[in-house]
Every structure is written in C-alpha cells, then in structure tokens.
Amino acid sequence: MSETTTAESAERRVRRRQSRRELIVLAAVEVFREMGLEKATLEAVGERVGLSKASLYYYVRSKEELLGHVVVHVVRAQEEALARVLDAGGPEERLRAFCHSHVRIICTDPVGRVSAQVALSGIRDDVVRRPLHEYMSRLESILRDGVAAGVFRDMDLRIAQHSIIATLNAVPLWFSPEGRLSLDEVAAQVSGLLVDGMLAKR
Amino acid sequence: MSETTTAESAERRVRRRQSRRELIVLAAVEVFREMGLEKATLEAVGERVGLSKASLYYYVRSKEELLGHVVVHVVRAQEEALARVLDAGGPEERLRAFCHSHVRIICTDPVGRVSAQVALSGIRDDVVRRPLHEYMSRLESILRDGVAAGVFRDMDLRIAQHSIIATLNAVPLWFSPEGRLSLDEVAAQVSGLLVDGMLAKR
C-alpha cells in the first residue's frame, strides 16, 4: 500500500468515526428526551442506532461522555451563530446577541434543549462540565470587556455569568410556541432584562 | 362515646396524619437527594420510614404528590420568612427581600434544595406545578405593584417572574459555601442584579 493511500484511508476512518459519533449524539438526544437524563442508558442509545454495547463503546465510553458531546454540539452552534454578529458592536450589543442566540438554539434545536437540561441539572461530572465552563468563559470575556469599558457596572462576574446562563437555560421550561409572544420576541425581552440590568447607570 | 371525645379523637387523628406526612416528606427529600428526582420511588421512601407500600399509600398517592408536598413546604417557609419583612417597605424592598429569602431557603434547607430542582426540571404534573404557580403569583403581585407605582419599568410580568425564579433556583448549582463570598453576600448580589435590572430609569 502506498503512503498516500494509507493517509487517505486513515483520514476517511477519522471522518467516518466522527460522522458516526454525530449520529450517536442525535440518537442519544432522542433517548434523553424520552427517558429523561437520569433514566437514559447507553444500552438504549445503542439499540436506537443498531449498535451492540461493545460497538457503541468504541465511539463513546459513558453516558456522561455522551452528555458532554451534547453540550459541545451546542457550544459549536452558538459559536457559528455568534461569528456572524459578534464583530458588529460593543459589549452591550455582543451580550445581547449572545443571549438572543442562546435562547434561539436551546428552544429550536432538540440537542440544545437537552444541553440546557444538563446545565440546569446537578450533574457534576467533569467530562460534562468542561464544555460548559468553556462556554461560560466566553460570556465572562464579554462581561469583562463591558466592565472595563464602563458600559456595564462593576459587578461580580461569576455571579453575573451564572445568573445570565440560568435565566437563558430556563426559557424552554416556560416558553410556549402557542403563546402571545414569538420566540424572537421572548428572546429579545429576556435579553433586554438581563442586559439592561448590567448597564452602568448614566 | 360523647361528641366531645369523638371530635377530639378526630382532631388528634388529623394531627397525627399531618405530622406523619411531614416525616414522610423529610424522608422523601433524603431519597430524592440520594437517588435523584427521576430514579426515586415511593417504595424507597416507604422503606426509609418503615411503611409498607399500602400504608404509605394512605398518606401519599404518587411520587408527584410527594414532590408537590416538598414544594408546599418551601412555599410555607418563604411565607413565614417574608411575613417578618414584607410590610417593611415598598416594591423594591419587597422584591429584594423575596429574592434574598428565597436564596437562603433553597441553599440552607434540604427540602428547599429539592424544591429548586423540581422547579428547574421539566416535571409538568399538575399536583407539582400548582404550588409553584401560587408562589409565582405572589412574586407577580410584587412586580405588578412596582410597575403600577413607577418603581419598576413597564415589562412583561410573566417573563420577569420566570427569569427571576430561574436565576434564584439555580444558585445552589454554583454556590460553594467554601467560596470567597458568604451565602448572604451572594444572595444580596444576586438580588441586587435582579432588582436593579427592573428599576425604572430615573
């Protein structure tokens, strides 16, 4: 076998493994929504994608690792959404865009909804919490910039981050698509409440 | 048997039933914390208090009813805490007291912690949600008074209520008693963030 062929097939293997893992994450999201985070099992996910426990184990080693992949999926979706808007403005506009886009993703993407449940659960496993921490640090940098620029008032950044994320992640618990306000109107109002609360008094 | 005796024993029976149910709720809280809301079973609660399933059924008919009792316990604790402070001030002070006291209860009372988990979970059962709705309507009346008095800005009261409650209920997820700030300092900061965000611009 020539070197090129070996490299090509290795690359193809990696790609196939990734796309298989994406499918597993999507199947897991269905299982998590049907059975709940606590009751869901790797076996049930394996059945959904037609893999034995041993074969599934090649792609994912624990339920917690699977939840971690769910969170990562949402972090990526948020990154893509924000890449289109974040350069547009100062800290106030960036925070507003962050909040609005977060609400949209967790209310419209089934993966996002499970990810919000994970964040609001008491799950402490490091493989799940790590991507959440990364996500929080993105929010922290927006807040820090805003405080430094005098746009936001001087506040405890950790408390502000957690309060913002909790408010956003709870939206799917009470938002109804049949309600008086559309998702975008709700997202705008929630973002407004959060952002206005942080603005420095002028 | 004289009428007095019958009335007395009926009263005693009611009292005994109530205090037994209080014990069951406390045992249930331990089971919920150890097994998680989803995995916990009535059987496990019965074992904890030494009651057969049939005997337990005399006091409580479902896990959801038990969760409802947990929430009611916290609603009462909050009522008692607020009765001491609510007359003290206007809408701003009342909202601040509501937030501060809520955080204290759910972070210090094990029943409160489970109740916050219930509120952040997707549990939709009516017997669980009813006391939560009552609690929300108390918060709504504070907000409504504040808007009417021009202390709070004109906002969507439903969105404001849900955002406040979610922020408060999430505090046990990130607060650490070993952290830099005490529980009262954290409660004050979270309350400040929420209340300041609602104040009308002057």
Short mmCIF file of C-alpha atoms in Angstrom, two decimals:
data_model
loop_
_atom_site.label_atom_id
_atom_site.label_comp_id
_atom_site.label_asym_id
_atom_site.label_seq_id
_atom_site.Cartn_x
_atom_site.Cartn_y
_atom_site.Cartn_z
CA MET A 1 0.00 0.00 0.00
CA SER A 2 1.42 3.40 -0.91
CA GLU A 3 1.78 6.12 1.73
CA THR A 4 -0.89 8.28 0.07
CA THR A 5 -3.46 5.51 0.18
CA THR A 6 -2.72 4.83 3.86
CA ALA A 7 -3.08 8.53 4.72
CA GLU A 8 -6.30 8.78 2.73
CA SER A 9 -7.90 5.79 4.38
CA ALA A 10 -6.83 6.96 7.84
CA GLU A 11 -8.45 10.29 7.12
CA ARG A 12 -11.57 8.55 5.87
CA ARG A 13 -11.64 6.41 9.03
CA VAL A 14 -11.46 9.50 11.23
CA ARG A 15 -14.22 11.15 9.21
CA ARG A 16 -16.42 8.07 9.39
CA ARG A 17 -15.85 7.81 13.14
CA GLN A 18 -16.83 11.48 13.56
CA SER A 19 -19.98 11.25 11.48
CA ARG A 20 -20.94 8.01 13.28
CA ARG A 21 -20.46 9.82 16.58
CA GLU A 22 -22.68 12.68 15.37
CA LEU A 23 -25.42 10.13 14.62
CA ILE A 24 -24.96 8.60 18.07
CA VAL A 25 -25.29 12.03 19.70
CA LEU A 26 -28.52 12.70 17.79
CA ALA A 27 -29.92 9.28 18.79
CA ALA A 28 -28.86 9.94 22.39
CA VAL A 29 -30.74 13.24 22.36
CA GLU A 30 -33.93 11.34 21.44
CA VAL A 31 -33.30 8.83 24.23
CA PHE A 32 -32.57 11.60 26.76
CA ARG A 33 -35.80 13.38 25.84
CA GLU A 34 -37.88 10.23 26.04
CA MET A 35 -36.37 8.63 29.15
CA GLY A 36 -35.03 11.69 30.96
CA LEU A 37 -31.36 12.41 31.72
CA GLU A 38 -31.21 10.13 34.74
CA LYS A 39 -33.00 7.08 33.42
CA ALA A 40 -31.40 7.08 29.95
CA THR A 41 -28.83 4.33 29.42
CA LEU A 42 -26.05 3.66 26.91
CA GLU A 43 -27.85 0.38 26.06
CA ALA A 44 -30.94 2.32 24.94
CA VAL A 45 -28.77 4.57 22.76
CA GLY A 46 -27.05 1.53 21.26
CA GLU A 47 -30.41 -0.05 20.40
CA ARG A 48 -31.54 3.17 18.71
CA VAL A 49 -28.54 3.20 16.33
CA GLY A 50 -28.34 -0.58 15.97
CA LEU A 51 -25.01 -1.00 17.76
CA SER A 52 -24.16 -3.53 20.42
CA LYS A 53 -22.89 -2.19 23.71
CA ALA A 54 -19.34 -3.26 22.76
CA SER A 55 -19.51 -1.48 19.37
CA LEU A 56 -21.01 1.66 20.92
CA TYR A 57 -18.18 1.62 23.44
CA TYR A 58 -15.74 2.24 20.52
CA TYR A 59 -17.36 5.66 20.00
CA VAL A 60 -18.39 6.70 23.47
CA ARG A 61 -17.39 5.33 26.88
CA SER A 62 -20.10 6.60 29.26
CA LYS A 63 -23.41 8.42 29.47
CA GLU A 64 -21.53 11.41 30.86
CA GLU A 65 -19.22 11.48 27.82
CA LEU A 66 -22.35 11.46 25.64
CA LEU A 67 -23.81 14.39 27.59
CA GLY A 68 -20.50 16.17 27.13
CA HIS A 69 -20.82 15.69 23.32
CA VAL A 70 -24.36 17.12 23.52
CA VAL A 71 -23.05 20.23 25.24
CA VAL A 72 -20.19 20.57 22.76
CA HIS A 73 -22.69 20.43 19.88
CA VAL A 74 -24.49 23.46 21.33
CA VAL A 75 -21.29 25.36 22.10
CA ARG A 76 -20.35 24.95 18.39
CA ALA A 77 -23.79 26.03 17.17
CA GLN A 78 -23.55 29.12 19.38
CA GLU A 79 -20.04 29.86 18.08
CA GLU A 80 -21.27 29.71 14.49
CA ALA A 81 -24.27 31.92 15.23
CA LEU A 82 -22.13 34.45 17.09
CA ALA A 83 -19.36 34.54 14.48
CA ARG A 84 -21.87 36.30 12.23
CA VAL A 85 -22.77 39.01 14.76
CA LEU A 86 -20.09 39.44 17.41
CA ASP A 87 -17.86 41.74 15.41
CA ALA A 88 -20.80 44.04 14.85
CA GLY A 89 -20.81 46.00 18.08
CA GLY A 90 -19.56 46.82 21.54
CA PRO A 91 -20.05 44.79 24.75
CA GLU A 92 -23.75 45.71 25.06
CA GLU A 93 -24.59 44.50 21.54
CA ARG A 94 -22.38 41.42 21.95
CA LEU A 95 -24.08 40.45 25.22
CA ARG A 96 -27.49 40.98 23.65
CA ALA A 97 -26.53 38.82 20.66
CA PHE A 98 -25.09 36.14 22.95
CA CYS A 99 -28.32 35.95 24.98
CA HIS A 100 -30.64 36.05 21.99
CA SER A 101 -28.75 33.41 20.06
CA HIS A 102 -28.50 31.12 23.12
CA VAL A 103 -32.29 31.24 23.62
CA ARG A 104 -32.89 30.53 19.93
CA ILE A 105 -30.60 27.49 19.90
CA ILE A 106 -31.92 25.86 23.08
CA CYS A 107 -35.56 26.43 22.11
CA THR A 108 -35.33 25.33 18.48
CA ASP A 109 -32.61 22.65 18.43
CA PRO A 110 -33.51 19.40 20.27
CA VAL A 111 -29.83 18.99 21.12
CA GLY A 112 -29.90 22.49 22.58
CA ARG A 113 -32.87 21.66 24.77
CA VAL A 114 -31.12 18.63 26.28
CA SER A 115 -27.97 20.70 26.74
CA ALA A 116 -29.95 23.29 28.72
CA GLN A 117 -31.37 20.49 30.89
CA VAL A 118 -27.84 19.25 31.52
CA ALA A 119 -26.73 22.74 32.58
CA LEU A 120 -29.68 23.07 34.98
CA SER A 121 -29.18 19.59 36.44
CA GLY A 122 -26.87 18.83 39.28
CA ILE A 123 -24.60 16.72 37.04
CA ARG A 124 -21.08 17.44 38.19
CA ASP A 125 -19.10 15.04 36.02
CA ASP A 126 -16.02 16.75 34.63
CA VAL A 127 -16.47 15.47 31.07
CA VAL A 128 -19.89 17.19 31.07
CA ARG A 129 -18.90 20.32 32.93
CA ARG A 130 -15.75 21.13 30.94
CA PRO A 131 -17.51 22.38 27.76
CA LEU A 132 -19.96 24.30 29.97
CA HIS A 133 -17.04 26.03 31.67
CA GLU A 134 -15.53 26.94 28.30
CA TYR A 135 -18.85 28.41 27.26
CA MET A 136 -19.08 30.41 30.49
CA SER A 137 -15.63 31.85 29.92
CA ARG A 138 -16.76 33.23 26.55
CA LEU A 139 -19.59 35.01 28.33
CA GLU A 140 -17.17 36.16 31.01
CA SER A 141 -14.92 37.83 28.45
CA ILE A 142 -17.88 39.82 27.04
CA LEU A 143 -18.81 40.93 30.57
CA ARG A 144 -15.19 41.75 31.46
CA ASP A 145 -14.79 43.88 28.32
CA GLY A 146 -18.02 45.69 29.16
CA VAL A 147 -16.99 46.42 32.73
CA ALA A 148 -13.55 47.61 31.56
CA ALA A 149 -15.20 49.91 29.00
CA GLY A 150 -17.56 51.30 31.67
CA VAL A 151 -20.58 50.04 29.69
CA PHE A 152 -21.51 47.51 32.38
CA ARG A 153 -21.41 48.33 36.03
CA ASP A 154 -18.76 46.86 38.28
CA MET A 155 -20.18 43.52 39.34
CA ASP A 156 -19.14 40.07 40.48
CA LEU A 157 -18.52 38.44 37.10
CA ARG A 158 -19.04 34.88 38.35
CA ILE A 159 -22.43 35.69 39.84
CA ALA A 160 -23.44 37.62 36.72
CA GLN A 161 -22.41 34.75 34.40
CA HIS A 162 -24.31 32.12 36.37
CA SER A 163 -27.39 34.31 36.67
CA ILE A 164 -27.45 35.03 32.94
CA ILE A 165 -26.95 31.39 31.91
CA ALA A 166 -29.60 30.11 34.34
CA THR A 167 -32.16 32.63 33.10
CA LEU A 168 -31.46 31.69 29.48
CA ASN A 169 -31.42 27.92 30.06
CA ALA A 170 -34.77 28.08 31.86
CA VAL A 171 -36.62 29.65 28.90
CA PRO A 172 -37.63 26.25 27.39
CA LEU A 173 -39.27 25.39 30.75
CA TRP A 174 -41.88 28.11 30.37
CA PHE A 175 -41.87 29.31 26.75
CA SER A 176 -44.85 28.16 24.73
CA PRO A 177 -44.76 28.41 20.92
CA GLU A 178 -48.54 28.88 21.07
CA GLY A 179 -48.19 31.85 23.42
CA ARG A 180 -48.82 35.55 22.78
CA LEU A 181 -45.17 36.32 22.02
CA SER A 182 -42.99 34.71 19.37
CA LEU A 183 -39.71 33.06 20.29
CA ASP A 184 -37.78 36.04 18.93
CA GLU A 185 -39.90 38.47 20.94
CA VAL A 186 -39.36 36.42 24.10
CA ALA A 187 -35.63 36.13 23.39
CA ALA A 188 -35.42 39.89 22.88
CA GLN A 189 -37.30 40.62 26.12
CA VAL A 190 -35.23 38.19 28.21
CA SER A 191 -32.02 39.56 26.70
CA GLY A 192 -33.21 43.11 27.39
CA LEU A 193 -33.97 42.31 31.03
CA LEU A 194 -30.51 40.80 31.50
CA VAL A 195 -28.52 43.37 29.57
CA ASP A 196 -30.33 46.41 30.99
CA GLY A 197 -29.70 45.06 34.49
CA MET A 198 -25.96 45.12 33.84
CA LEU A 199 -25.69 48.54 32.20
CA ALA A 200 -23.82 51.17 34.16
CA LYS A 201 -26.05 53.99 35.35
CA ARG A 202 -25.61 57.03 33.18
CA MET B 1 -68.76 7.90 73.12
CA SER B 2 -69.59 11.59 73.80
CA GLU B 3 -69.49 14.11 70.97
CA THR B 4 -66.51 15.92 72.54
CA THR B 5 -64.46 12.74 72.66
CA THR B 6 -65.27 11.93 69.03
CA ALA B 7 -64.31 15.45 67.94
CA GLU B 8 -61.11 15.28 69.96
CA SER B 9 -60.02 11.97 68.57
CA ALA B 10 -60.85 13.09 65.02
CA GLU B 11 -58.70 16.16 65.60
CA ARG B 12 -55.92 14.01 67.01
CA ARG B 13 -56.17 11.70 64.01
CA VAL B 14 -55.83 14.63 61.61
CA ARG B 15 -52.87 15.96 63.56
CA ARG B 16 -51.18 12.55 63.62
CA ARG B 17 -51.77 12.16 59.90
CA GLN B 18 -50.24 15.59 59.24
CA SER B 19 -47.15 15.01 61.37
CA ARG B 20 -46.68 11.56 59.81
CA ARG B 21 -46.88 13.18 56.38
CA GLU B 22 -44.26 15.75 57.42
CA LEU B 23 -41.95 12.86 58.37
CA ILE B 24 -42.62 11.19 55.03
CA VAL B 25 -41.78 14.43 53.17
CA LEU B 26 -38.47 14.72 55.06
CA ALA B 27 -37.63 11.07 54.30
CA ALA B 28 -38.60 11.64 50.66
CA VAL B 29 -36.22 14.60 50.48
CA GLU B 30 -33.36 12.30 51.55
CA VAL B 31 -34.37 9.74 48.93
CA PHE B 32 -34.68 12.40 46.19
CA ARG B 33 -31.22 13.73 47.03
CA GLU B 34 -29.63 10.28 47.06
CA MET B 35 -31.40 8.74 44.05
CA GLY B 36 -32.26 11.85 42.01
CA LEU B 37 -35.78 13.07 41.20
CA GLU B 38 -36.30 10.63 38.33
CA LYS B 39 -34.96 7.44 39.86
CA ALA B 40 -36.53 7.90 43.31
CA THR B 41 -39.50 5.62 44.02
CA LEU B 42 -42.33 5.56 46.56
CA GLU B 43 -41.06 2.13 47.63
CA ALA B 44 -37.69 3.62 48.64
CA VAL B 45 -39.49 6.34 50.64
CA GLY B 46 -41.67 3.70 52.34
CA GLU B 47 -38.59 1.68 53.32
CA ARG B 48 -36.96 4.79 54.80
CA VAL B 49 -39.92 5.43 57.14
CA GLY B 50 -40.71 1.75 57.77
CA LEU B 51 -44.07 1.75 55.98
CA SER B 52 -45.32 -0.82 53.50
CA LYS B 53 -46.37 0.48 50.11
CA ALA B 54 -50.04 0.04 51.10
CA SER B 55 -49.58 2.02 54.35
CA LEU B 56 -47.62 4.77 52.60
CA TYR B 57 -50.43 4.99 50.08
CA TYR B 58 -52.72 6.17 52.92
CA TYR B 59 -50.59 9.33 53.23
CA VAL B 60 -49.42 9.96 49.70
CA ARG B 61 -50.63 8.55 46.38
CA SER B 62 -47.79 9.22 43.95
CA LYS B 63 -44.26 10.49 43.66
CA GLU B 64 -45.64 13.62 42.05
CA GLU B 65 -47.89 14.27 45.06
CA LEU B 66 -44.81 13.90 47.26
CA LEU B 67 -42.91 16.44 45.13
CA GLY B 68 -45.93 18.73 45.46
CA HIS B 69 -45.65 18.47 49.28
CA VAL B 70 -41.94 19.30 49.02
CA VAL B 71 -42.75 22.46 47.09
CA VAL B 72 -45.54 23.41 49.52
CA HIS B 73 -43.08 23.06 52.43
CA VAL B 74 -40.83 25.68 50.80
CA VAL B 75 -43.71 27.98 49.89
CA ARG B 76 -44.69 27.99 53.60
CA ALA B 77 -41.11 28.59 54.77
CA GLN B 78 -40.89 31.53 52.37
CA GLU B 79 -44.24 32.90 53.59
CA GLU B 80 -43.03 32.79 57.19
CA ALA B 81 -39.73 34.45 56.32
CA LEU B 82 -41.45 37.16 54.28
CA ALA B 83 -44.18 37.86 56.87
CA ARG B 84 -41.39 39.34 59.01
CA VAL B 85 -40.11 41.70 56.31
CA LEU B 86 -42.72 42.37 53.64
CA ASP B 87 -44.55 45.13 55.48
CA ALA B 88 -41.29 46.97 55.89
CA GLY B 89 -41.04 48.71 52.54
CA GLY B 90 -42.15 49.47 49.01
CA PRO B 91 -41.97 47.17 45.96
CA GLU B 92 -38.19 47.50 45.61
CA GLU B 93 -37.53 46.41 49.21
CA ARG B 94 -40.17 43.69 48.98
CA LEU B 95 -38.66 42.25 45.80
CA ARG B 96 -35.19 42.36 47.34
CA ALA B 97 -36.48 40.58 50.47
CA PHE B 98 -38.31 37.98 48.34
CA CYS B 99 -35.15 37.17 46.35
CA HIS B 100 -32.82 37.13 49.36
CA SER B 101 -35.11 34.93 51.43
CA HIS B 102 -35.70 32.51 48.53
CA VAL B 103 -31.95 32.02 48.05
CA ARG B 104 -31.44 31.46 51.80
CA ILE B 105 -34.17 28.81 51.99
CA ILE B 106 -33.13 26.80 48.93
CA CYS B 107 -29.44 26.89 49.87
CA THR B 108 -29.81 26.06 53.58
CA ASP B 109 -32.91 23.84 53.80
CA PRO B 110 -32.53 20.38 52.17
CA VAL B 111 -36.25 20.48 51.32
CA GLY B 112 -35.64 23.84 49.64
CA ARG B 113 -32.85 22.40 47.53
CA VAL B 114 -35.04 19.59 46.21
CA SER B 115 -37.84 22.08 45.58
CA ALA B 116 -35.50 24.21 43.45
CA GLN B 117 -34.52 21.08 41.48
CA VAL B 118 -38.21 20.35 40.91
CA ALA B 119 -38.78 23.88 39.63
CA LEU B 120 -35.82 23.61 37.22
CA SER B 121 -36.84 20.16 36.00
CA GLY B 122 -39.28 19.57 33.19
CA ILE B 123 -41.83 17.98 35.57
CA ARG B 124 -45.21 19.16 34.34
CA ASP B 125 -47.52 17.22 36.65
CA ASP B 126 -50.30 19.48 37.90
CA VAL B 127 -50.03 18.39 41.54
CA VAL B 128 -46.39 19.54 41.45
CA ARG B 129 -46.89 22.68 39.38
CA ARG B 130 -49.88 24.09 41.31
CA PRO B 131 -47.94 25.26 44.40
CA LEU B 132 -45.23 26.63 42.08
CA HIS B 133 -47.86 28.68 40.24
CA GLU B 134 -49.19 30.04 43.54
CA TYR B 135 -45.69 31.03 44.52
CA MET B 136 -45.16 32.77 41.17
CA SER B 137 -48.37 34.76 41.62
CA ARG B 138 -47.00 36.17 44.90
CA LEU B 139 -43.94 37.37 43.02
CA GLU B 140 -46.17 38.70 40.25
CA SER B 141 -48.12 40.87 42.70
CA ILE B 142 -44.89 42.46 43.98
CA LEU B 143 -43.81 43.18 40.39
CA ARG B 144 -47.25 44.48 39.43
CA ASP B 145 -47.33 46.87 42.43
CA GLY B 146 -43.86 48.08 41.50
CA VAL B 147 -44.79 48.74 37.88
CA ALA B 148 -48.01 50.50 38.94
CA ALA B 149 -46.01 52.69 41.35
CA GLY B 150 -43.49 53.53 38.63
CA VAL B 151 -40.70 51.95 40.69
CA PHE B 152 -40.15 49.15 38.17
CA ARG B 153 -40.17 49.73 34.47
CA ASP B 154 -43.00 48.54 32.33
CA MET B 155 -42.11 44.95 31.48
CA ASP B 156 -43.68 41.62 30.56
CA LEU B 157 -44.51 40.34 34.05
CA ARG B 158 -44.56 36.68 33.04
CA ILE B 159 -41.08 36.85 31.51
CA ALA B 160 -39.78 38.80 34.51
CA GLN B 161 -41.21 36.28 37.01
CA HIS B 162 -39.76 33.27 35.22
CA SER B 163 -36.38 34.93 34.80
CA ILE B 164 -36.19 35.88 38.47
CA ILE B 165 -37.24 32.44 39.73
CA ALA B 166 -34.82 30.61 37.41
CA THR B 167 -31.89 32.78 38.49
CA LEU B 168 -32.71 32.21 42.17
CA ASN B 169 -33.33 28.46 41.83
CA ALA B 170 -30.01 27.99 40.04
CA VAL B 171 -27.93 29.45 42.89
CA PRO B 172 -27.45 26.04 44.63
CA LEU B 173 -25.97 24.73 41.34
CA TRP B 174 -22.97 27.03 41.58
CA PHE B 175 -22.79 28.46 45.10
CA SER B 176 -20.00 26.98 47.20
CA PRO B 177 -20.04 27.51 50.99
CA GLU B 178 -16.23 27.39 50.83
CA GLY B 179 -16.13 30.24 48.30
CA ARG B 180 -14.94 33.81 48.71
CA LEU B 181 -18.43 35.18 49.39
CA SER B 182 -20.82 34.09 52.15
CA LEU B 183 -24.32 32.90 51.29
CA ASP B 184 -25.77 36.22 52.44
CA GLU B 185 -23.30 38.17 50.30
CA VAL B 186 -24.17 36.02 47.26
CA ALA B 187 -27.91 36.35 47.97
CA ALA B 188 -27.52 40.13 48.24
CA GLN B 189 -25.57 40.35 44.96
CA VAL B 190 -27.99 38.13 43.03
CA SER B 191 -30.95 40.07 44.43
CA GLY B 192 -29.24 43.32 43.53
CA LEU B 193 -28.62 42.21 39.96
CA LEU B 194 -32.27 41.20 39.54
CA VAL B 195 -33.84 44.18 41.30
CA ASP B 196 -31.60 46.80 39.67
CA GLY B 197 -32.46 45.33 36.28
CA MET B 198 -36.15 46.01 36.91
CA LEU B 199 -35.88 49.53 38.31
CA ALA B 200 -37.32 52.29 36.17
CA LYS B 201 -34.70 54.64 34.82
CA ARG B 202 -34.71 57.87 36.77
#
